[in-house]
Amino acid sequence: MKPGCTLFFLLCSALTVTTTAHAQTPDTATTAPYLLAGAPTFDLSISQFREDFNSQNPSLPLNEFRAIDSSPDKANLTRAASKINENLYASTALERGTLKIKSIQITWLPIQGPEQKAAKAKAQAYMAAVIRTLTPLMTKLKVRKNCSRY
């Protein structure tokens, strides 16, 4: 075999081995730092948050959160969700025991068709309401501006 061909095959073999080694994924998923035990929480339990949210936003009701039993980190967290409508959900990660909020989000599943604009506006209204409930010092204008980017 010619020396140039040998070098070519060696390089290809090395690239294949390197690519294979980097393609392997770890068996365990990394937990976000803000979800770890001992990480700070909002100074608000989920029931307090829901009560505040509903009193401040009577036109945007937030139903009771229900625990989800799919968390790999059950020792530290309780995960819960609340269905707002067919394409809008609220979900949260709560500190086990105190049920204080570690993370909360609104998930919007976009829809197509004539109702798309109204559905997006409703999702943005809920997002803004969550932000205003958790950060009351932020102005409504700033919250609306931040939410309209999405």
Short mmCIF file of N, CA and C in Angstrom, two decimals:
data_model
loop_
_atom_site.label_atom_id
_atom_site.label_comp_id
_atom_site.label_asym_id
_atom_site.label_seq_id
_atom_site.Cartn_x
_atom_site.Cartn_y
_atom_site.Cartn_z
N MET A 1 0.84 -1.17 0.00
CA MET A 1 0.00 0.00 0.00
C MET A 1 0.89 1.23 0.00
N LYS A 2 0.48 2.25 -0.69
CA LYS A 2 1.26 3.48 -0.79
C LYS A 2 1.26 4.21 0.55
N PRO A 3 2.34 4.93 0.87
CA PRO A 3 2.42 5.64 2.14
C PRO A 3 1.31 6.68 2.30
N GLY A 4 0.90 7.35 1.23
CA GLY A 4 -0.17 8.35 1.30
C GLY A 4 -1.50 7.72 1.67
N CYS A 5 -1.78 6.52 1.13
CA CYS A 5 -3.03 5.82 1.45
C CYS A 5 -3.04 5.37 2.90
N THR A 6 -1.89 4.89 3.38
CA THR A 6 -1.80 4.44 4.76
C THR A 6 -2.10 5.61 5.71
N LEU A 7 -1.50 6.76 5.42
CA LEU A 7 -1.72 7.94 6.25
C LEU A 7 -3.20 8.34 6.21
N PHE A 8 -3.82 8.28 5.04
CA PHE A 8 -5.24 8.62 4.90
C PHE A 8 -6.11 7.70 5.76
N PHE A 9 -5.84 6.39 5.71
CA PHE A 9 -6.63 5.44 6.50
C PHE A 9 -6.40 5.63 8.00
N LEU A 10 -5.18 5.96 8.39
CA LEU A 10 -4.91 6.22 9.81
C LEU A 10 -5.67 7.46 10.30
N LEU A 11 -5.68 8.51 9.48
CA LEU A 11 -6.42 9.72 9.86
C LEU A 11 -7.91 9.45 9.95
N CYS A 12 -8.45 8.70 8.99
CA CYS A 12 -9.88 8.37 9.03
C CYS A 12 -10.21 7.54 10.27
N SER A 13 -9.34 6.60 10.60
CA SER A 13 -9.57 5.78 11.79
C SER A 13 -9.54 6.63 13.05
N ALA A 14 -8.59 7.56 13.13
CA ALA A 14 -8.49 8.43 14.30
C ALA A 14 -9.72 9.31 14.42
N LEU A 15 -10.20 9.84 13.31
CA LEU A 15 -11.40 10.68 13.34
C LEU A 15 -12.61 9.87 13.78
N THR A 16 -12.72 8.65 13.32
CA THR A 16 -13.85 7.80 13.70
C THR A 16 -13.84 7.52 15.19
N VAL A 17 -12.68 7.18 15.73
CA VAL A 17 -12.56 6.89 17.16
C VAL A 17 -12.87 8.15 17.98
N THR A 18 -12.34 9.31 17.56
CA THR A 18 -12.59 10.55 18.28
C THR A 18 -14.06 10.92 18.26
N THR A 19 -14.70 10.80 17.10
CA THR A 19 -16.12 11.12 16.97
C THR A 19 -16.95 10.20 17.84
N THR A 20 -16.64 8.93 17.85
CA THR A 20 -17.38 7.97 18.66
C THR A 20 -17.22 8.28 20.14
N ALA A 21 -16.02 8.63 20.57
CA ALA A 21 -15.78 8.92 21.98
C ALA A 21 -16.56 10.15 22.42
N HIS A 22 -16.62 11.16 21.56
CA HIS A 22 -17.35 12.39 21.92
C HIS A 22 -18.85 12.24 21.79
N ALA A 23 -19.32 11.26 21.04
CA ALA A 23 -20.75 11.09 20.83
C ALA A 23 -21.44 10.43 22.01
N GLN A 24 -20.67 9.79 22.88
CA GLN A 24 -21.28 9.12 24.03
C GLN A 24 -21.84 10.15 24.99
N THR A 25 -23.03 9.88 25.49
CA THR A 25 -23.66 10.80 26.44
C THR A 25 -23.61 10.19 27.83
N PRO A 26 -23.55 11.03 28.84
CA PRO A 26 -23.53 10.49 30.21
C PRO A 26 -24.86 9.82 30.54
N ASP A 27 -24.78 8.83 31.43
CA ASP A 27 -25.98 8.10 31.82
C ASP A 27 -26.92 8.93 32.68
N THR A 28 -26.37 9.87 33.42
CA THR A 28 -27.23 10.67 34.29
C THR A 28 -27.32 12.09 33.76
N ALA A 29 -28.49 12.64 33.82
CA ALA A 29 -28.70 14.02 33.39
C ALA A 29 -28.28 14.96 34.51
N THR A 30 -27.72 16.08 34.15
CA THR A 30 -27.32 17.04 35.16
C THR A 30 -28.53 17.86 35.60
N THR A 31 -28.60 18.11 36.87
CA THR A 31 -29.70 18.90 37.42
C THR A 31 -29.30 20.37 37.39
N ALA A 32 -30.23 21.21 37.01
CA ALA A 32 -29.96 22.65 37.00
C ALA A 32 -29.60 23.10 38.41
N PRO A 33 -28.61 23.98 38.55
CA PRO A 33 -28.16 24.40 39.88
C PRO A 33 -29.27 24.97 40.76
N TYR A 34 -30.22 25.68 40.17
CA TYR A 34 -31.28 26.28 40.98
C TYR A 34 -32.27 25.26 41.50
N LEU A 35 -32.17 24.01 41.05
CA LEU A 35 -33.06 22.95 41.55
C LEU A 35 -32.39 22.07 42.61
N LEU A 36 -31.12 22.27 42.84
CA LEU A 36 -30.40 21.44 43.80
C LEU A 36 -30.85 21.73 45.23
N ALA A 37 -30.66 20.74 46.09
CA ALA A 37 -30.98 20.93 47.52
C ALA A 37 -30.13 22.07 48.05
N GLY A 38 -30.73 22.95 48.82
CA GLY A 38 -30.01 24.07 49.39
C GLY A 38 -29.98 25.31 48.50
N ALA A 39 -30.40 25.18 47.24
CA ALA A 39 -30.46 26.35 46.36
C ALA A 39 -31.58 27.26 46.85
N PRO A 40 -31.45 28.56 46.62
CA PRO A 40 -32.48 29.49 47.10
C PRO A 40 -33.85 29.22 46.48
N THR A 41 -34.87 29.61 47.20
CA THR A 41 -36.24 29.48 46.70
C THR A 41 -36.89 30.87 46.75
N PHE A 42 -38.01 31.00 46.06
CA PHE A 42 -38.81 32.21 46.24
C PHE A 42 -39.40 32.12 47.64
N ASP A 43 -39.58 33.23 48.28
CA ASP A 43 -40.12 33.22 49.64
C ASP A 43 -41.64 33.15 49.59
N LEU A 44 -42.14 32.14 48.88
CA LEU A 44 -43.56 32.02 48.61
C LEU A 44 -43.87 30.55 48.34
N SER A 45 -44.84 30.02 49.05
CA SER A 45 -45.26 28.65 48.75
C SER A 45 -46.16 28.70 47.52
N ILE A 46 -46.40 27.56 46.91
CA ILE A 46 -47.22 27.52 45.70
C ILE A 46 -48.65 27.96 45.99
N SER A 47 -49.19 27.61 47.16
CA SER A 47 -50.56 28.03 47.47
C SER A 47 -50.63 29.53 47.72
N GLN A 48 -49.60 30.12 48.36
CA GLN A 48 -49.56 31.57 48.54
C GLN A 48 -49.46 32.27 47.18
N PHE A 49 -48.59 31.72 46.31
CA PHE A 49 -48.44 32.31 44.98
C PHE A 49 -49.76 32.30 44.23
N ARG A 50 -50.43 31.15 44.23
CA ARG A 50 -51.69 31.01 43.50
C ARG A 50 -52.74 31.97 44.04
N GLU A 51 -52.80 32.10 45.37
CA GLU A 51 -53.76 33.02 45.99
C GLU A 51 -53.47 34.47 45.57
N ASP A 52 -52.18 34.87 45.64
CA ASP A 52 -51.79 36.22 45.21
C ASP A 52 -52.08 36.43 43.73
N PHE A 53 -51.71 35.45 42.92
CA PHE A 53 -51.90 35.54 41.48
C PHE A 53 -53.38 35.74 41.14
N ASN A 54 -54.24 34.90 41.71
CA ASN A 54 -55.67 34.98 41.40
C ASN A 54 -56.31 36.27 41.91
N SER A 55 -55.86 36.78 43.05
CA SER A 55 -56.44 38.03 43.55
C SER A 55 -55.98 39.23 42.71
N GLN A 56 -54.75 39.19 42.20
CA GLN A 56 -54.24 40.29 41.38
C GLN A 56 -54.71 40.20 39.92
N ASN A 57 -55.10 39.01 39.49
CA ASN A 57 -55.45 38.79 38.09
C ASN A 57 -56.76 38.02 37.97
N PRO A 58 -57.88 38.63 38.35
CA PRO A 58 -59.15 37.90 38.34
C PRO A 58 -59.57 37.41 36.95
N SER A 59 -59.10 38.07 35.90
CA SER A 59 -59.47 37.63 34.55
C SER A 59 -58.56 36.52 34.02
N LEU A 60 -57.53 36.17 34.80
CA LEU A 60 -56.59 35.11 34.40
C LEU A 60 -56.52 34.06 35.50
N PRO A 61 -57.54 33.24 35.65
CA PRO A 61 -57.54 32.27 36.76
C PRO A 61 -56.46 31.20 36.61
N LEU A 62 -55.87 30.88 37.74
CA LEU A 62 -54.87 29.82 37.80
C LEU A 62 -55.42 28.73 38.71
N ASN A 63 -55.69 27.58 38.13
CA ASN A 63 -56.27 26.47 38.90
C ASN A 63 -55.24 25.86 39.84
N GLU A 64 -55.71 24.99 40.70
CA GLU A 64 -54.85 24.32 41.67
C GLU A 64 -53.78 23.51 40.94
N PHE A 65 -52.57 23.54 41.50
CA PHE A 65 -51.47 22.74 40.95
C PHE A 65 -51.60 21.31 41.45
N ARG A 66 -51.33 20.37 40.59
CA ARG A 66 -51.39 18.95 40.95
C ARG A 66 -49.99 18.36 40.82
N ALA A 67 -49.61 17.56 41.81
CA ALA A 67 -48.28 16.95 41.80
C ALA A 67 -48.13 16.00 40.62
N ILE A 68 -46.93 15.99 40.06
CA ILE A 68 -46.58 15.09 38.96
C ILE A 68 -45.56 14.10 39.51
N ASP A 69 -45.81 12.84 39.36
CA ASP A 69 -44.92 11.81 39.92
C ASP A 69 -43.94 11.30 38.87
N SER A 70 -43.18 12.21 38.26
CA SER A 70 -42.23 11.77 37.24
C SER A 70 -40.84 12.33 37.48
N SER A 71 -40.61 12.87 38.63
CA SER A 71 -39.35 13.53 38.93
C SER A 71 -38.28 12.53 39.36
N PRO A 72 -37.11 12.56 38.70
CA PRO A 72 -36.02 11.68 39.13
C PRO A 72 -35.40 12.13 40.45
N ASP A 73 -35.64 13.35 40.85
CA ASP A 73 -35.07 13.89 42.08
C ASP A 73 -36.15 14.09 43.14
N LYS A 74 -36.92 13.03 43.39
CA LYS A 74 -38.06 13.08 44.31
C LYS A 74 -37.65 13.46 45.73
N ALA A 75 -36.41 13.18 46.11
CA ALA A 75 -35.97 13.46 47.47
C ALA A 75 -35.92 14.97 47.75
N ASN A 76 -35.64 15.77 46.72
CA ASN A 76 -35.48 17.21 46.92
C ASN A 76 -36.65 18.05 46.40
N LEU A 77 -37.33 17.55 45.38
CA LEU A 77 -38.33 18.37 44.69
C LEU A 77 -39.69 17.71 44.57
N THR A 78 -40.68 18.54 44.50
CA THR A 78 -42.02 18.11 44.10
C THR A 78 -42.33 18.91 42.85
N ARG A 79 -42.69 18.22 41.81
CA ARG A 79 -43.07 18.91 40.57
C ARG A 79 -44.59 18.92 40.48
N ALA A 80 -45.13 20.03 40.00
CA ALA A 80 -46.58 20.16 39.91
C ALA A 80 -46.94 20.97 38.67
N ALA A 81 -48.17 20.77 38.20
CA ALA A 81 -48.64 21.48 37.01
C ALA A 81 -50.10 21.85 37.16
N SER A 82 -50.49 22.87 36.40
CA SER A 82 -51.87 23.33 36.37
C SER A 82 -52.24 23.61 34.92
N LYS A 83 -53.33 23.00 34.48
CA LYS A 83 -53.79 23.22 33.11
C LYS A 83 -54.62 24.50 33.08
N ILE A 84 -54.25 25.42 32.22
CA ILE A 84 -54.99 26.67 32.07
C ILE A 84 -56.03 26.50 30.97
N ASN A 85 -55.59 25.99 29.83
CA ASN A 85 -56.51 25.62 28.75
C ASN A 85 -55.81 24.57 27.88
N GLU A 86 -56.35 24.27 26.73
CA GLU A 86 -55.81 23.18 25.90
C GLU A 86 -54.38 23.41 25.43
N ASN A 87 -53.95 24.65 25.35
CA ASN A 87 -52.60 24.91 24.85
C ASN A 87 -51.76 25.77 25.80
N LEU A 88 -52.17 25.85 27.05
CA LEU A 88 -51.46 26.68 28.02
C LEU A 88 -51.43 25.99 29.38
N TYR A 89 -50.22 25.85 29.93
CA TYR A 89 -50.02 25.15 31.21
C TYR A 89 -49.07 25.95 32.09
N ALA A 90 -49.23 25.82 33.39
CA ALA A 90 -48.27 26.35 34.35
C ALA A 90 -47.64 25.15 35.04
N SER A 91 -46.33 25.20 35.22
CA SER A 91 -45.66 24.11 35.93
C SER A 91 -44.63 24.69 36.88
N THR A 92 -44.30 23.91 37.89
CA THR A 92 -43.40 24.41 38.92
C THR A 92 -42.58 23.28 39.54
N ALA A 93 -41.41 23.65 40.04
CA ALA A 93 -40.59 22.76 40.85
C ALA A 93 -40.60 23.36 42.26
N LEU A 94 -40.99 22.55 43.22
CA LEU A 94 -41.17 23.03 44.60
C LEU A 94 -40.19 22.34 45.54
N GLU A 95 -39.75 23.09 46.54
CA GLU A 95 -38.89 22.52 47.57
C GLU A 95 -39.71 21.50 48.37
N ARG A 96 -39.19 20.31 48.50
CA ARG A 96 -39.90 19.25 49.22
C ARG A 96 -40.08 19.66 50.68
N GLY A 97 -41.26 19.49 51.19
CA GLY A 97 -41.55 19.82 52.59
C GLY A 97 -42.19 21.19 52.76
N THR A 98 -41.52 22.25 52.27
CA THR A 98 -42.07 23.60 52.43
C THR A 98 -42.99 23.99 51.27
N LEU A 99 -42.83 23.33 50.14
CA LEU A 99 -43.54 23.65 48.89
C LEU A 99 -43.28 25.08 48.42
N LYS A 100 -42.11 25.62 48.79
CA LYS A 100 -41.71 26.93 48.28
C LYS A 100 -41.23 26.77 46.84
N ILE A 101 -41.48 27.78 46.05
CA ILE A 101 -41.19 27.72 44.61
C ILE A 101 -39.70 27.85 44.35
N LYS A 102 -39.16 26.88 43.61
CA LYS A 102 -37.79 26.96 43.12
C LYS A 102 -37.78 27.43 41.67
N SER A 103 -38.79 27.01 40.94
CA SER A 103 -38.90 27.36 39.53
C SER A 103 -40.37 27.32 39.13
N ILE A 104 -40.77 28.26 38.29
CA ILE A 104 -42.15 28.26 37.79
C ILE A 104 -42.12 28.73 36.34
N GLN A 105 -42.98 28.14 35.54
CA GLN A 105 -43.01 28.53 34.14
C GLN A 105 -44.41 28.40 33.57
N ILE A 106 -44.63 29.14 32.50
CA ILE A 106 -45.84 29.02 31.70
C ILE A 106 -45.41 28.38 30.39
N THR A 107 -46.08 27.32 30.01
CA THR A 107 -45.78 26.64 28.74
C THR A 107 -46.93 26.85 27.79
N TRP A 108 -46.60 27.42 26.65
CA TRP A 108 -47.60 27.67 25.60
C TRP A 108 -47.32 26.73 24.45
N LEU A 109 -48.31 25.98 24.06
CA LEU A 109 -48.22 25.11 22.89
C LEU A 109 -48.88 25.85 21.74
N PRO A 110 -48.09 26.44 20.83
CA PRO A 110 -48.66 27.27 19.76
C PRO A 110 -49.66 26.50 18.91
N ILE A 111 -50.67 27.21 18.48
CA ILE A 111 -51.68 26.63 17.60
C ILE A 111 -51.69 27.41 16.29
N GLN A 112 -52.16 26.78 15.25
CA GLN A 112 -52.26 27.42 13.94
C GLN A 112 -53.71 27.80 13.69
N GLY A 113 -53.89 28.72 12.80
CA GLY A 113 -55.24 29.07 12.41
C GLY A 113 -55.68 30.41 12.93
N PRO A 114 -56.98 30.68 12.85
CA PRO A 114 -57.51 32.00 13.19
C PRO A 114 -57.38 32.36 14.67
N GLU A 115 -57.27 31.36 15.55
CA GLU A 115 -57.18 31.65 16.99
C GLU A 115 -55.75 31.83 17.48
N GLN A 116 -54.78 31.72 16.57
CA GLN A 116 -53.37 31.79 16.96
C GLN A 116 -53.02 33.10 17.66
N LYS A 117 -53.46 34.21 17.12
CA LYS A 117 -53.11 35.52 17.68
C LYS A 117 -53.68 35.69 19.09
N ALA A 118 -54.94 35.30 19.27
CA ALA A 118 -55.58 35.41 20.59
C ALA A 118 -54.92 34.47 21.60
N ALA A 119 -54.56 33.26 21.16
CA ALA A 119 -53.91 32.29 22.06
C ALA A 119 -52.54 32.81 22.50
N LYS A 120 -51.80 33.41 21.57
CA LYS A 120 -50.49 33.96 21.91
C LYS A 120 -50.64 35.13 22.88
N ALA A 121 -51.62 35.98 22.65
CA ALA A 121 -51.86 37.12 23.54
C ALA A 121 -52.21 36.64 24.95
N LYS A 122 -53.01 35.59 25.04
CA LYS A 122 -53.38 35.04 26.35
C LYS A 122 -52.15 34.47 27.06
N ALA A 123 -51.31 33.76 26.31
CA ALA A 123 -50.08 33.20 26.88
C ALA A 123 -49.18 34.32 27.40
N GLN A 124 -49.04 35.39 26.63
CA GLN A 124 -48.22 36.52 27.06
C GLN A 124 -48.82 37.20 28.29
N ALA A 125 -50.14 37.27 28.36
CA ALA A 125 -50.80 37.87 29.53
C ALA A 125 -50.50 37.05 30.78
N TYR A 126 -50.56 35.71 30.67
CA TYR A 126 -50.25 34.86 31.82
C TYR A 126 -48.77 35.00 32.21
N MET A 127 -47.88 35.03 31.22
CA MET A 127 -46.46 35.19 31.51
C MET A 127 -46.21 36.49 32.25
N ALA A 128 -46.81 37.57 31.77
CA ALA A 128 -46.64 38.87 32.41
C ALA A 128 -47.21 38.86 33.83
N ALA A 129 -48.33 38.21 34.01
CA ALA A 129 -48.96 38.15 35.34
C ALA A 129 -48.09 37.37 36.33
N VAL A 130 -47.46 36.30 35.88
CA VAL A 130 -46.55 35.53 36.75
C VAL A 130 -45.37 36.41 37.15
N ILE A 131 -44.80 37.10 36.18
CA ILE A 131 -43.66 37.97 36.48
C ILE A 131 -44.06 39.07 37.46
N ARG A 132 -45.19 39.71 37.22
CA ARG A 132 -45.64 40.78 38.12
C ARG A 132 -45.93 40.26 39.53
N THR A 133 -46.44 39.04 39.64
CA THR A 133 -46.73 38.48 40.96
C THR A 133 -45.44 38.22 41.73
N LEU A 134 -44.41 37.75 41.03
CA LEU A 134 -43.15 37.42 41.70
C LEU A 134 -42.22 38.62 41.86
N THR A 135 -42.35 39.61 41.00
CA THR A 135 -41.50 40.81 41.08
C THR A 135 -42.39 42.05 40.99
N PRO A 136 -43.07 42.38 42.08
CA PRO A 136 -44.03 43.48 42.06
C PRO A 136 -43.40 44.85 41.78
N LEU A 137 -42.10 44.99 41.96
CA LEU A 137 -41.46 46.28 41.72
C LEU A 137 -41.22 46.54 40.23
N MET A 138 -41.32 45.51 39.41
CA MET A 138 -41.14 45.69 37.98
C MET A 138 -42.39 46.35 37.39
N THR A 139 -42.20 47.36 36.59
CA THR A 139 -43.34 48.08 36.03
C THR A 139 -44.09 47.22 35.02
N LYS A 140 -45.38 47.50 34.88
CA LYS A 140 -46.20 46.75 33.92
C LYS A 140 -45.67 46.93 32.50
N LEU A 141 -45.20 48.14 32.19
CA LEU A 141 -44.68 48.42 30.86
C LEU A 141 -43.45 47.56 30.56
N LYS A 142 -42.54 47.48 31.53
CA LYS A 142 -41.32 46.68 31.34
C LYS A 142 -41.67 45.20 31.20
N VAL A 143 -42.59 44.72 32.02
CA VAL A 143 -43.01 43.31 31.94
C VAL A 143 -43.63 43.04 30.58
N ARG A 144 -44.52 43.91 30.14
CA ARG A 144 -45.19 43.73 28.84
C ARG A 144 -44.17 43.73 27.71
N LYS A 145 -43.19 44.63 27.80
CA LYS A 145 -42.14 44.72 26.78
C LYS A 145 -41.33 43.43 26.74
N ASN A 146 -40.97 42.91 27.91
CA ASN A 146 -40.20 41.66 27.96
C ASN A 146 -41.00 40.49 27.39
N CYS A 147 -42.27 40.42 27.71
CA CYS A 147 -43.10 39.30 27.24
C CYS A 147 -43.42 39.40 25.76
N SER A 148 -43.46 40.59 25.21
CA SER A 148 -43.81 40.73 23.79
C SER A 148 -42.68 40.28 22.87
N ARG A 149 -41.49 40.05 23.42
CA ARG A 149 -40.38 39.55 22.61
C ARG A 149 -40.60 38.12 22.17
N TYR A 150 -41.51 37.43 22.80
CA TYR A 150 -41.70 36.01 22.51
C TYR A 150 -42.91 35.80 21.70
#
